[in-house]
Structure formats: C-alpha cells, structure tokens
Amino acid sequence: MKKTVPIAGLAILWIGAAQSVAGQNVPSLKDVFKADFLIGGALNRNLVTGRDPNAADLAVRHFNTATAENDLKWQRIHPQLSEYNWEPADSFVAFCEQNRMFVIGHCLVWHSQVPRSVFRDDTGNNLTRDALLARMEEHIRTVVGRYKGRIQGWDVVNEALNEDGTLRNSSWLQIIGEGSEDKRYDYIECAFRWAHEADPNAELYYNDYGLETSRAKCDGAVALVKHLKSKGLRIDGVGIQLHGGLTYPSVEGLEYAITSLAATGVKVMITELDIRTQTRGYRGADVSQVSRDSTSDPTAVAAETQKKLADKYAEIFSLLLKHKEDITRVTFWGVYDKTSWIGGSPLLFDRNCQPKEAFFAVVKAAQRQ
Ligand code: G3I
C-alpha cells in the first residue's frame, strides 16, 4: 500500500472541522493520485476571475490540471468572423499558470457552440469546402498560436461520432466531406494537422461522450485514431468524457473503452467526469437537451443518494487505478456541485464546497491499491 493518508479517522475528524474552509482539512486529491495520474477540473469564469474564491481555493488545493469549461469554445473566443474575445481565456490560462496546472484547451472543432455564420457566406448560403477549410485553419492557427507553449493539451475535435460509431452529420462533415466517403475524415485530419503546426509541442486529443456506454461508438473512436495515425498525424490521446449516472457506466463498458483505446497506442484520459444523481431524464452530454428548470434533484442530499454516489465513484476510481498505466489524467466537469452544468449532486464537493462521502470514497480507493 503506497498511500499513507489515515482514511479511517478522516471522516470523523472532518465532522468536527471548521466548515468555513473549503475542503482544506482533507487530503489533496492531486497528492493522493500523484503517482497515478493528473487530477483536475473544468474551471468557469467566476472561478478564474476571483468572483468565486471558494471554488478557486478548492481548485488550487486539489487540482494539478484544468480545462476551460466554456471560454475557449469557438462561440466565446471567436464570436464574429473578424473578432476574437481573448480576455476570458487569458484569465483562465493565467490562473492555471499561477497555480502550476497542466492547461487543457477545450475545444477547437465542435458542431456545437459555434456561430452558424461560420458555415455561411455573405448571402446566407453554405460555404464551399475550401472556404470553410480556410476559416477553420485561420481559427486553429490563431487560437493555438496565441497560447503556444502555454496550453499544453488541446481537445482538437470534440464529439464527432454518433452512437453507432459513424461520423456525426455536422456542418463540418457535410461541407468539407462533400458527401464523399473518401473525404469523410478530411476535416478532422486538417484540424489535427493545423493544431500541430501551430504548436508542435502541444498534445492533441480527440474527445467524446458515451465511449464507455456504447461499444460501437468506442469502436468508431478507435477507427478514427487508427486513421489519423495511418496518415502520419499526431494524436496523443482520447478523452472519455464520462458523464455518468448512479447506475452507469458499467465496469465492463468503461474497461472496454479504456483497453481498446489504449491498444491503439494513445493516452487515455477521463476528461469531463461527473455522476448525475437524477435517475430519470436525458443521459447524454448535450446541454441543449437538459432543462435548466429540472436540473435540481430533490433526492440529491439524501443519505441514500450520497451513498450510491460514493459507491459509483469508488467503483470508477478503482477501475481507473487498475488501468493507471494507460490513464494520464482525470478531470471533473466542475469543481463543486453548484458549478455543475447538470444540477443535482454530481461532484465530490457539495454546494458549500464541503467534501462529500464520495470524496472520501475516492481517497479510499487510492489507499486500497
Ligand atoms: O454566460 C451566459 C449568460 O451570460 C447567460 O445569461 C446565460 C443564459 O442562458 O447563458 C450563459 O451561458 C451558458 C454557459 O453554459 C455558462 O453557464 C450557456 O447558455 C450554456 O449553453 C453553456 O452550457 C455549457 C455547455 O457545455 C454548452 O457549451 C456548459 O456550461 C458546459 O458545462 C457544457 O460542457 C460540455 C462540454 O463542453 C462538452 N461535453 C459535454 C459538456 C456538458 O454539456
């Protein structure tokens, strides 16, 4: 047993600890998993600009890597063709640098959160393949180039696959692929090529959800990695987002994803981890399918729910530790429950930034290995 944290008395000690200091009297996750993988979170703008100091304290204490939750998405950073909005992303990168975190850029090419005007000409018609490629190239070179040497890993292409493993029929695919089987991977190839040219030292990733619940989708990601490698392109890793629930993913599904992706020779990362406590409703990762009105979960604080949450986190972390040779990073999609896109009680710290039963279960999983 390589960890030395005295877990047995931890929870008891914590009950009597001052509630005002957010997660400070408990082991630091980045220390607990130091020998295993990086640990991080998605940071929102309130956190990096000082408006949520408790969240910032938690991030600094527990994370050695961070991802911008929204501020590097096309719509945010490049809202008009001739306009870039650097300030939010600059704040994110500065925060990470001040706190010596491994910085992840999320994301360059995605079907969502990109202005529709990117795909249209002045008269409102679809752009030609060449014109859209030119826009994509300009965006990637500009954004990656600005943060060259400062953002160490990029989600180059996000969520390009359907559940059955085929490529999503996004505007990127429709216009650049021109309906031709031969050109179907072209936009992805170009994105990886230009990102690499803009910062040759940056790690480049493909990122998607549902790889741990759909074998067909995971097989599609494996095929994508093999294709890029066959073209001599750089791809360092695949991100399994892992937006889970109290009853999913199964150990078998997650293990299949980790082992089949790792077998292609890439690093495997858990990039957007959360466990939704609501047991009904939409299960995917598309925020437009989530009703903000129904994201509260009346059972979230119930002891039974928190126990299930802790058990699911323990199961997942035990499996991640089993495969730690292949897993380089685990990133939570948020810092504490109030910052989560999904509502309910999906993270390790509650709405007052206090560690939950799930936090101690995760630490215990590390101690058991
Ligand atoms: O900041 C504006 C605010 O000014 C405005 O008043 C408000 C009105 O709705 O919207 C705010 O922006 C919202 C933003 O989150 C910040 O809260 C957007 O509407 C909302 O669409 C956006 O949702 C984000 C979503 O991606 C879409 O970009 C979530 O925060 C973010 O957690 C989520 O993250 C995605 C990953 O990028 C990819 N994988 C799935 C994951 C979950 O959907």
Tab-separated table of C-alpha atoms and ligand atoms in Angstrom:
chain	number	residue	atom	x	y	z
A	1	MET	CA	0.000	0.000	0.000
A	2	LYS	CA	1.736	3.142	-1.154
A	3	LYS	CA	-0.620	5.835	0.166
A	4	THR	CA	-0.232	6.970	3.776
A	5	VAL	CA	-3.380	9.043	4.334
A	6	PRO	CA	-5.111	7.902	7.565
A	7	ILE	CA	-8.512	7.476	5.994
A	8	ALA	CA	-10.240	5.649	8.842
A	9	GLY	CA	-10.389	8.655	11.114
A	10	LEU	CA	-10.684	11.188	8.357
A	11	ALA	CA	-14.430	11.442	8.003
A	12	ILE	CA	-14.865	11.607	11.771
A	13	LEU	CA	-12.254	14.331	12.129
A	14	TRP	CA	-13.861	16.238	9.320
A	15	ILE	CA	-17.263	16.407	11.030
A	16	GLY	CA	-15.694	18.487	13.752
A	17	ALA	CA	-13.596	20.628	11.445
A	18	ALA	CA	-14.325	24.257	10.648
A	19	GLN	CA	-16.935	24.313	7.887
A	20	SER	CA	-15.789	27.646	6.522
A	21	VAL	CA	-12.561	26.467	4.942
A	22	ALA	CA	-13.487	24.795	1.717
A	23	GLY	CA	-12.029	21.329	1.537
A	24	GLN	CA	-8.753	22.401	3.156
A	25	ASN	CA	-8.580	19.958	6.046
A	26	VAL	CA	-8.738	16.860	3.911
A	27	PRO	CA	-6.103	15.209	1.720
A	28	SER	CA	-5.344	16.973	-1.509
A	29	LEU	CA	-6.540	14.887	-4.459
A	30	LYS	CA	-3.525	15.833	-6.548
A	31	ASP	CA	-1.270	14.437	-3.808
A	32	VAL	CA	-3.395	11.342	-3.293
A	33	PHE	CA	-3.130	10.463	-7.010
A	34	LYS	CA	0.345	11.910	-7.560
A	35	ALA	CA	1.882	8.614	-8.641
A	36	ASP	CA	-1.139	7.638	-10.749
A	37	PHE	CA	-2.499	10.426	-12.960
A	38	LEU	CA	-3.160	14.140	-13.089
A	39	ILE	CA	-6.334	15.300	-11.350
A	40	GLY	CA	-8.266	18.339	-12.481
A	41	GLY	CA	-11.475	20.172	-13.045
A	42	ALA	CA	-13.305	22.341	-15.528
A	43	LEU	CA	-12.982	25.965	-14.427
A	44	ASN	CA	-15.644	28.567	-15.118
A	45	ARG	CA	-15.193	32.289	-15.470
A	46	ASN	CA	-16.305	33.148	-11.926
A	47	LEU	CA	-13.512	30.971	-10.602
A	48	VAL	CA	-10.675	32.308	-12.730
A	49	THR	CA	-11.672	35.953	-12.277
A	50	GLY	CA	-11.860	35.787	-8.483
A	51	ARG	CA	-15.660	36.009	-8.137
A	52	ASP	CA	-15.852	32.536	-6.608
A	53	PRO	CA	-12.864	32.397	-4.236
A	54	ASN	CA	-14.051	29.204	-2.522
A	55	ALA	CA	-14.043	27.369	-5.843
A	56	ALA	CA	-10.604	28.785	-6.603
A	57	ASP	CA	-9.316	27.554	-3.224
A	58	LEU	CA	-10.639	24.085	-3.931
A	59	ALA	CA	-9.103	24.014	-7.401
A	60	VAL	CA	-5.707	25.170	-6.172
A	61	ARG	CA	-5.647	22.664	-3.344
A	62	HIS	CA	-6.886	19.632	-5.243
A	63	PHE	CA	-6.061	20.022	-8.950
A	64	ASN	CA	-2.832	19.959	-10.945
A	65	THR	CA	-4.609	20.278	-14.299
A	66	ALA	CA	-7.530	22.360	-15.511
A	67	THR	CA	-9.778	22.723	-18.527
A	68	ALA	CA	-11.676	25.864	-19.525
A	69	GLU	CA	-15.348	24.905	-19.203
A	70	ASN	CA	-16.552	27.355	-21.860
A	71	ASP	CA	-14.141	30.188	-22.576
A	72	LEU	CA	-12.127	28.596	-25.381
A	73	LYS	CA	-15.169	27.415	-27.326
A	74	TRP	CA	-15.486	28.978	-30.769
A	75	GLN	CA	-18.615	30.973	-29.929
A	76	ARG	CA	-16.948	32.533	-26.893
A	77	ILE	CA	-13.475	33.209	-28.191
A	78	HIS	CA	-14.312	33.975	-31.827
A	79	PRO	CA	-17.874	35.325	-31.797
A	80	GLN	CA	-17.642	37.119	-35.163
A	81	LEU	CA	-15.545	36.283	-38.196
A	82	SER	CA	-13.238	39.216	-37.608
A	83	GLU	CA	-13.485	39.407	-33.810
A	84	TYR	CA	-11.683	37.465	-31.115
A	85	ASN	CA	-12.584	37.744	-27.423
A	86	TRP	CA	-9.371	36.880	-25.623
A	87	GLU	CA	-9.929	38.192	-22.130
A	88	PRO	CA	-11.794	35.229	-20.564
A	89	ALA	CA	-9.393	32.645	-21.978
A	90	ASP	CA	-6.405	34.793	-21.000
A	91	SER	CA	-7.729	34.831	-17.397
A	92	PHE	CA	-8.087	31.047	-17.448
A	93	VAL	CA	-4.559	30.463	-18.736
A	94	ALA	CA	-3.097	32.989	-16.273
A	95	PHE	CA	-4.891	31.302	-13.352
A	96	CYS	CA	-3.544	27.904	-14.394
A	97	GLU	CA	-0.026	29.237	-14.787
A	98	GLN	CA	-0.071	30.969	-11.408
A	99	ASN	CA	-1.034	27.660	-9.861
A	100	ARG	CA	1.258	25.470	-11.963
A	101	MET	CA	-1.515	23.451	-13.569
A	102	PHE	CA	-1.308	21.428	-16.780
A	103	VAL	CA	-3.523	23.505	-19.077
A	104	ILE	CA	-6.106	21.965	-21.400
A	105	GLY	CA	-7.691	23.896	-24.260
A	106	HIS	CA	-11.303	22.856	-24.910
A	107	CYS	CA	-12.067	22.814	-27.798
A	108	LEU	CA	-11.154	23.723	-31.374
A	109	VAL	CA	-13.644	21.998	-33.690
A	110	TRP	CA	-17.138	21.053	-32.455
A	111	HIS	CA	-20.582	21.011	-34.019
A	112	SER	CA	-21.965	22.893	-31.019
A	113	GLN	CA	-21.255	26.367	-29.622
A	114	VAL	CA	-20.039	27.616	-32.978
A	115	PRO	CA	-21.815	30.544	-34.669
A	116	ARG	CA	-23.942	29.432	-37.642
A	117	SER	CA	-22.373	32.269	-39.630
A	118	VAL	CA	-19.104	30.295	-39.676
A	119	PHE	CA	-20.696	27.961	-42.220
A	120	ARG	CA	-22.393	30.621	-44.378
A	121	ASP	CA	-21.291	33.177	-46.930
A	122	ASP	CA	-22.474	36.789	-47.076
A	123	THR	CA	-25.670	35.804	-48.859
A	124	GLY	CA	-26.553	33.131	-46.268
A	125	ASN	CA	-25.647	30.152	-48.445
A	126	ASN	CA	-23.427	27.315	-47.283
A	127	LEU	CA	-19.736	27.970	-47.764
A	128	THR	CA	-17.726	25.904	-50.201
A	129	ARG	CA	-15.424	23.203	-48.842
A	130	ASP	CA	-12.338	25.329	-49.491
A	131	ALA	CA	-13.793	28.423	-47.873
A	132	LEU	CA	-14.792	26.517	-44.727
A	133	LEU	CA	-11.382	24.849	-44.525
A	134	ALA	CA	-9.812	28.310	-44.748
A	135	ARG	CA	-11.959	29.547	-41.835
A	136	MET	CA	-11.123	26.512	-39.759
A	137	GLU	CA	-7.417	26.912	-40.473
A	138	GLU	CA	-7.449	30.590	-39.525
A	139	HIS	CA	-9.282	29.821	-36.263
A	140	ILE	CA	-6.979	26.994	-35.234
A	141	ARG	CA	-3.746	28.789	-36.117
A	142	THR	CA	-4.886	31.955	-34.343
A	143	VAL	CA	-6.127	30.343	-31.122
A	144	VAL	CA	-3.453	27.653	-30.748
A	145	GLY	CA	-0.791	30.129	-31.875
A	146	ARG	CA	-1.768	32.670	-29.211
A	147	TYR	CA	-1.319	30.126	-26.436
A	148	LYS	CA	1.671	28.329	-27.926
A	149	GLY	CA	3.767	26.865	-25.116
A	150	ARG	CA	1.126	27.851	-22.530
A	151	ILE	CA	-1.761	25.485	-23.286
A	152	GLN	CA	-0.191	22.032	-23.116
A	153	GLY	CA	-3.027	19.877	-24.448
A	154	TRP	CA	-5.870	20.558	-26.870
A	155	ASP	CA	-9.219	18.872	-27.428
A	156	VAL	CA	-8.783	19.325	-31.166
A	157	VAL	CA	-12.031	17.693	-32.252
A	158	ASN	CA	-14.954	17.216	-29.894
A	159	GLU	CA	-17.928	14.840	-30.226
A	160	ALA	CA	-17.629	13.958	-33.917
A	161	LEU	CA	-19.189	10.499	-33.565
A	162	ASN	CA	-22.719	9.099	-33.475
A	163	GLU	CA	-23.756	6.376	-31.039
A	164	ASP	CA	-23.249	3.744	-33.767
A	165	GLY	CA	-19.668	4.852	-34.378
A	166	THR	CA	-20.322	6.609	-37.685
A	167	LEU	CA	-19.363	10.239	-38.094
A	168	ARG	CA	-21.908	12.814	-36.940
A	169	ASN	CA	-23.558	14.624	-39.834
A	170	SER	CA	-22.366	18.048	-38.650
A	171	SER	CA	-21.899	21.087	-40.876
A	172	TRP	CA	-18.164	20.328	-40.763
A	173	LEU	CA	-18.736	16.891	-42.250
A	174	GLN	CA	-21.422	17.968	-44.695
A	175	ILE	CA	-19.463	20.843	-46.205
A	176	ILE	CA	-15.868	19.611	-46.003
A	177	GLY	CA	-16.798	15.963	-46.591
A	178	GLU	CA	-18.927	16.886	-49.625
A	179	GLY	CA	-20.924	13.689	-49.171
A	180	SER	CA	-17.952	11.634	-50.304
A	181	GLU	CA	-16.796	8.562	-48.402
A	182	ASP	CA	-13.183	9.396	-49.331
A	183	LYS	CA	-13.383	12.823	-47.727
A	184	ARG	CA	-15.231	11.922	-44.563
A	185	TYR	CA	-12.244	12.242	-42.245
A	186	ASP	CA	-10.826	15.295	-44.044
A	187	TYR	CA	-11.962	17.974	-41.619
A	188	ILE	CA	-10.614	16.003	-38.670
A	189	GLU	CA	-7.286	15.372	-40.405
A	190	CYS	CA	-6.921	19.071	-41.231
A	191	ALA	CA	-7.778	20.121	-37.675
A	192	PHE	CA	-5.077	17.875	-36.201
A	193	ARG	CA	-2.531	18.926	-38.839
A	194	TRP	CA	-3.026	22.664	-38.267
A	195	ALA	CA	-3.121	22.369	-34.495
A	196	HIS	CA	0.197	20.543	-34.611
A	197	GLU	CA	1.729	23.109	-36.951
A	198	ALA	CA	0.550	25.948	-34.706
A	199	ASP	CA	2.180	24.422	-31.608
A	200	PRO	CA	4.393	21.406	-32.338
A	201	ASN	CA	4.890	20.683	-28.633
A	202	ALA	CA	1.229	20.605	-27.632
A	203	GLU	CA	-0.529	17.314	-27.014
A	204	LEU	CA	-3.540	16.747	-29.255
A	205	TYR	CA	-6.689	14.844	-28.288
A	206	TYR	CA	-9.960	13.552	-29.654
A	207	ASN	CA	-12.725	13.951	-27.033
A	208	ASP	CA	-16.215	12.408	-26.855
A	209	TYR	CA	-19.010	11.217	-24.574
A	210	GLY	CA	-20.651	7.785	-24.456
A	211	LEU	CA	-17.474	5.874	-25.362
A	212	GLU	CA	-17.937	3.973	-22.100
A	213	THR	CA	-21.608	3.106	-22.727
A	214	SER	CA	-21.607	2.293	-26.462
A	215	ARG	CA	-19.077	-0.220	-27.779
A	216	ALA	CA	-19.962	0.797	-31.336
A	217	LYS	CA	-19.137	4.413	-30.573
A	218	CYS	CA	-15.899	3.418	-28.887
A	219	ASP	CA	-15.003	1.297	-31.927
A	220	GLY	CA	-15.646	4.393	-34.055
A	221	ALA	CA	-13.143	6.333	-31.930
A	222	VAL	CA	-10.609	3.523	-32.299
A	223	ALA	CA	-11.072	3.635	-36.092
A	224	LEU	CA	-10.623	7.402	-36.037
A	225	VAL	CA	-7.360	7.170	-34.100
A	226	LYS	CA	-6.044	4.473	-36.431
A	227	HIS	CA	-6.980	6.550	-39.450
A	228	LEU	CA	-5.162	9.641	-38.162
A	229	LYS	CA	-2.108	7.560	-37.297
A	230	SER	CA	-2.166	5.937	-40.754
A	231	LYS	CA	-1.894	9.449	-42.217
A	232	GLY	CA	1.120	10.220	-40.040
A	233	LEU	CA	-0.784	12.785	-37.983
A	234	ARG	CA	-0.117	13.487	-34.344
A	235	ILE	CA	-2.773	12.326	-31.885
A	236	ASP	CA	-1.665	11.894	-28.287
A	237	GLY	CA	-4.814	10.901	-26.536
A	238	VAL	CA	-8.505	10.210	-26.460
A	239	GLY	CA	-10.763	11.779	-23.873
A	240	ILE	CA	-13.544	9.660	-22.447
A	241	GLN	CA	-15.778	12.424	-21.096
A	242	LEU	CA	-17.577	10.106	-18.641
A	243	HIS	CA	-20.771	11.949	-17.839
A	244	GLY	CA	-22.110	9.056	-15.784
A	245	GLY	CA	-25.057	8.287	-13.542
A	246	LEU	CA	-25.724	6.302	-10.387
A	247	THR	CA	-26.251	3.136	-12.464
A	248	TYR	CA	-23.892	3.690	-15.410
A	249	PRO	CA	-21.421	3.183	-16.933
A	250	SER	CA	-20.866	-0.484	-16.180
A	251	VAL	CA	-17.383	-1.605	-15.204
A	252	GLU	CA	-17.309	-3.723	-18.388
A	253	GLY	CA	-18.254	-0.793	-20.611
A	254	LEU	CA	-15.657	1.539	-19.116
A	255	GLU	CA	-12.979	-1.133	-19.146
A	256	TYR	CA	-13.720	-1.929	-22.800
A	257	ALA	CA	-13.272	1.753	-23.682
A	258	ILE	CA	-10.026	2.133	-21.733
A	259	THR	CA	-8.408	-1.035	-23.064
A	260	SER	CA	-9.473	-0.699	-26.686
A	261	LEU	CA	-8.400	2.936	-26.904
A	262	ALA	CA	-5.112	2.262	-25.104
A	263	ALA	CA	-4.410	-0.596	-27.549
A	264	THR	CA	-4.124	1.987	-30.350
A	265	GLY	CA	-1.136	3.465	-28.522
A	266	VAL	CA	-2.741	6.708	-27.337
A	267	LYS	CA	-3.046	8.021	-23.814
A	268	VAL	CA	-6.495	7.641	-22.299
A	269	MET	CA	-7.996	10.470	-20.283
A	270	ILE	CA	-11.189	10.908	-18.317
A	271	THR	CA	-11.980	14.463	-19.303
A	272	GLU	CA	-15.415	15.529	-18.000
A	273	LEU	CA	-16.223	13.293	-15.061
A	274	ASP	CA	-19.476	13.732	-13.181
A	275	ILE	CA	-22.150	11.355	-11.895
A	276	ARG	CA	-25.671	12.660	-12.235
A	277	THR	CA	-27.856	11.921	-9.245
A	278	GLN	CA	-31.133	12.322	-11.090
A	279	THR	CA	-32.294	8.886	-12.053
A	280	ARG	CA	-34.622	9.985	-14.865
A	281	GLY	CA	-34.336	12.106	-17.946
A	282	TYR	CA	-31.752	12.732	-20.631
A	283	ARG	CA	-28.479	10.846	-20.173
A	284	GLY	CA	-26.201	12.369	-22.791
A	285	ALA	CA	-23.818	15.315	-22.771
A	286	ASP	CA	-25.743	17.828	-24.871
A	287	VAL	CA	-26.643	20.784	-22.673
A	288	SER	CA	-29.481	21.773	-25.026
A	289	GLN	CA	-31.282	18.556	-24.035
A	290	VAL	CA	-31.090	19.443	-20.357
A	291	SER	CA	-33.877	21.551	-18.963
A	292	ARG	CA	-32.303	24.014	-16.567
A	293	ASP	CA	-35.623	24.038	-14.677
A	294	SER	CA	-35.427	20.348	-13.947
A	295	THR	CA	-31.795	20.030	-13.001
A	296	SER	CA	-32.496	20.360	-9.308
A	297	ASP	CA	-32.727	16.955	-7.697
A	298	PRO	CA	-34.839	16.687	-4.528
A	299	THR	CA	-33.097	13.457	-3.573
A	300	ALA	CA	-29.577	14.841	-4.061
A	301	VAL	CA	-28.745	15.368	-0.399
A	302	ALA	CA	-30.495	12.193	0.800
A	303	ALA	CA	-28.132	9.793	2.548
A	304	GLU	CA	-29.185	7.005	0.210
A	305	THR	CA	-28.321	9.050	-2.883
A	306	GLN	CA	-24.974	10.127	-1.436
A	307	LYS	CA	-24.129	6.503	-0.605
A	308	LYS	CA	-24.910	5.421	-4.169
A	309	LEU	CA	-22.857	8.300	-5.484
A	310	ALA	CA	-19.915	7.337	-3.286
A	311	ASP	CA	-20.178	3.703	-4.382
A	312	LYS	CA	-20.238	4.657	-8.076
A	313	TYR	CA	-17.238	6.960	-7.697
A	314	ALA	CA	-15.365	4.253	-5.767
A	315	GLU	CA	-16.107	1.710	-8.494
A	316	ILE	CA	-14.940	4.072	-11.232
A	317	PHE	CA	-11.742	5.113	-9.440
A	318	SER	CA	-10.866	1.517	-8.586
A	319	LEU	CA	-11.054	0.706	-12.280
A	320	LEU	CA	-9.090	3.801	-13.297
A	321	LEU	CA	-6.367	2.858	-10.819
A	322	LYS	CA	-6.291	-0.684	-12.204
A	323	HIS	CA	-5.526	0.863	-15.613
A	324	LYS	CA	-3.335	3.691	-14.378
A	325	GLU	CA	-0.547	2.729	-16.788
A	326	ASP	CA	-2.803	3.857	-19.633
A	327	ILE	CA	-4.616	6.750	-17.950
A	328	THR	CA	-2.801	10.060	-17.700
A	329	ARG	CA	-5.489	12.426	-16.436
A	330	VAL	CA	-8.835	12.504	-14.649
A	331	THR	CA	-10.742	15.789	-14.881
A	332	PHE	CA	-14.039	16.531	-13.135
A	333	TRP	CA	-16.552	18.634	-15.069
A	334	GLY	CA	-16.797	21.361	-12.474
A	335	VAL	CA	-15.350	21.967	-9.017
A	336	TYR	CA	-18.261	21.692	-6.590
A	337	ASP	CA	-21.942	20.902	-7.085
A	338	LYS	CA	-23.058	24.475	-7.607
A	339	THR	CA	-20.730	24.822	-10.586
A	340	SER	CA	-22.035	21.765	-12.413
A	341	TRP	CA	-23.867	22.071	-15.750
A	342	ILE	CA	-26.152	19.170	-14.806
A	343	GLY	CA	-27.585	20.145	-11.409
A	344	GLY	CA	-28.236	17.750	-8.555
A	345	SER	CA	-25.194	16.491	-6.682
A	346	PRO	CA	-22.754	15.113	-9.278
A	347	LEU	CA	-19.303	16.096	-7.930
A	348	LEU	CA	-17.121	15.406	-4.878
A	349	PHE	CA	-17.784	18.719	-3.091
A	350	ASP	CA	-21.258	19.919	-2.095
A	351	ARG	CA	-22.899	23.293	-2.661
A	352	ASN	CA	-20.976	24.724	0.311
A	353	CYS	CA	-17.677	23.372	-1.031
A	354	GLN	CA	-17.543	20.693	1.648
A	355	PRO	CA	-16.247	17.216	0.775
A	356	LYS	CA	-18.953	14.599	0.438
A	357	GLU	CA	-18.986	10.886	1.166
A	358	ALA	CA	-17.967	10.428	-2.486
A	359	PHE	CA	-14.762	12.414	-1.840
A	360	PHE	CA	-13.719	10.057	0.950
A	361	ALA	CA	-14.660	7.035	-1.174
A	362	VAL	CA	-12.335	8.218	-3.920
A	363	VAL	CA	-9.468	8.792	-1.486
A	364	LYS	CA	-10.098	5.361	-0.013
A	365	ALA	CA	-9.946	3.766	-3.455
A	366	ALA	CA	-6.437	5.170	-3.810
A	367	GLN	CA	-5.432	3.829	-0.405
A	368	ARG	CA	-6.653	0.350	-1.258
A	369	GLN	CA	-4.454	-0.160	-4.323
B	1	G3I	O1	-22.863	33.012	-19.745
B	1	G3I	C1	-24.206	33.063	-20.246
B	1	G3I	C2	-25.010	34.052	-19.507
B	1	G3I	O2	-24.476	35.334	-19.769
B	1	G3I	C3	-26.464	33.957	-19.948
B	1	G3I	O3	-27.235	34.836	-19.192
B	1	G3I	C4	-26.981	32.548	-19.764
B	1	G3I	C5	-28.411	32.385	-20.270
B	1	G3I	O4	-28.703	31.032	-20.549
B	1	G3I	O5	-26.164	31.689	-20.512
B	1	G3I	C6	-24.815	31.692	-20.071
B	1	G3I	O6	-24.100	30.809	-20.892
B	1	G3I	C7	-24.316	29.452	-20.685
B	1	G3I	C8	-22.972	28.821	-20.329
B	1	G3I	O7	-23.093	27.432	-20.278
B	1	G3I	C9	-22.421	29.321	-18.995
B	1	G3I	O8	-23.255	28.940	-17.957
B	1	G3I	C10	-24.839	28.852	-21.978
B	1	G3I	O9	-26.161	29.315	-22.217
B	1	G3I	C11	-24.836	27.352	-21.897
B	1	G3I	O10	-25.179	26.820	-23.172
B	1	G3I	C12	-23.458	26.867	-21.506
B	1	G3I	O11	-23.508	25.481	-21.355
B	1	G3I	C13	-22.259	24.809	-21.418
B	1	G3I	C14	-22.368	23.702	-22.474
B	1	G3I	O12	-21.200	22.898	-22.465
B	1	G3I	C15	-22.505	24.288	-23.866
B	1	G3I	O13	-21.336	24.971	-24.233
B	1	G3I	C16	-21.969	24.208	-20.049
B	1	G3I	O14	-21.692	25.264	-19.128
B	1	G3I	C17	-20.767	23.289	-20.143
B	1	G3I	O15	-20.582	22.613	-18.924
B	1	G3I	C18	-21.008	22.259	-21.240
B	1	G3I	O16	-19.879	21.443	-21.350
B	1	G3I	C19	-19.967	20.406	-22.307
B	1	G3I	C20	-18.562	20.223	-22.891
B	1	G3I	O17	-18.114	21.448	-23.436
B	1	G3I	C21	-18.559	19.113	-23.965
B	1	G3I	N1	-19.092	17.887	-23.437
B	1	G3I	C22	-20.414	17.988	-22.798
B	1	G3I	C23	-20.388	19.050	-21.685
B	1	G3I	C24	-21.740	19.125	-20.976
B	1	G3I	O18	-22.751	19.574	-21.827
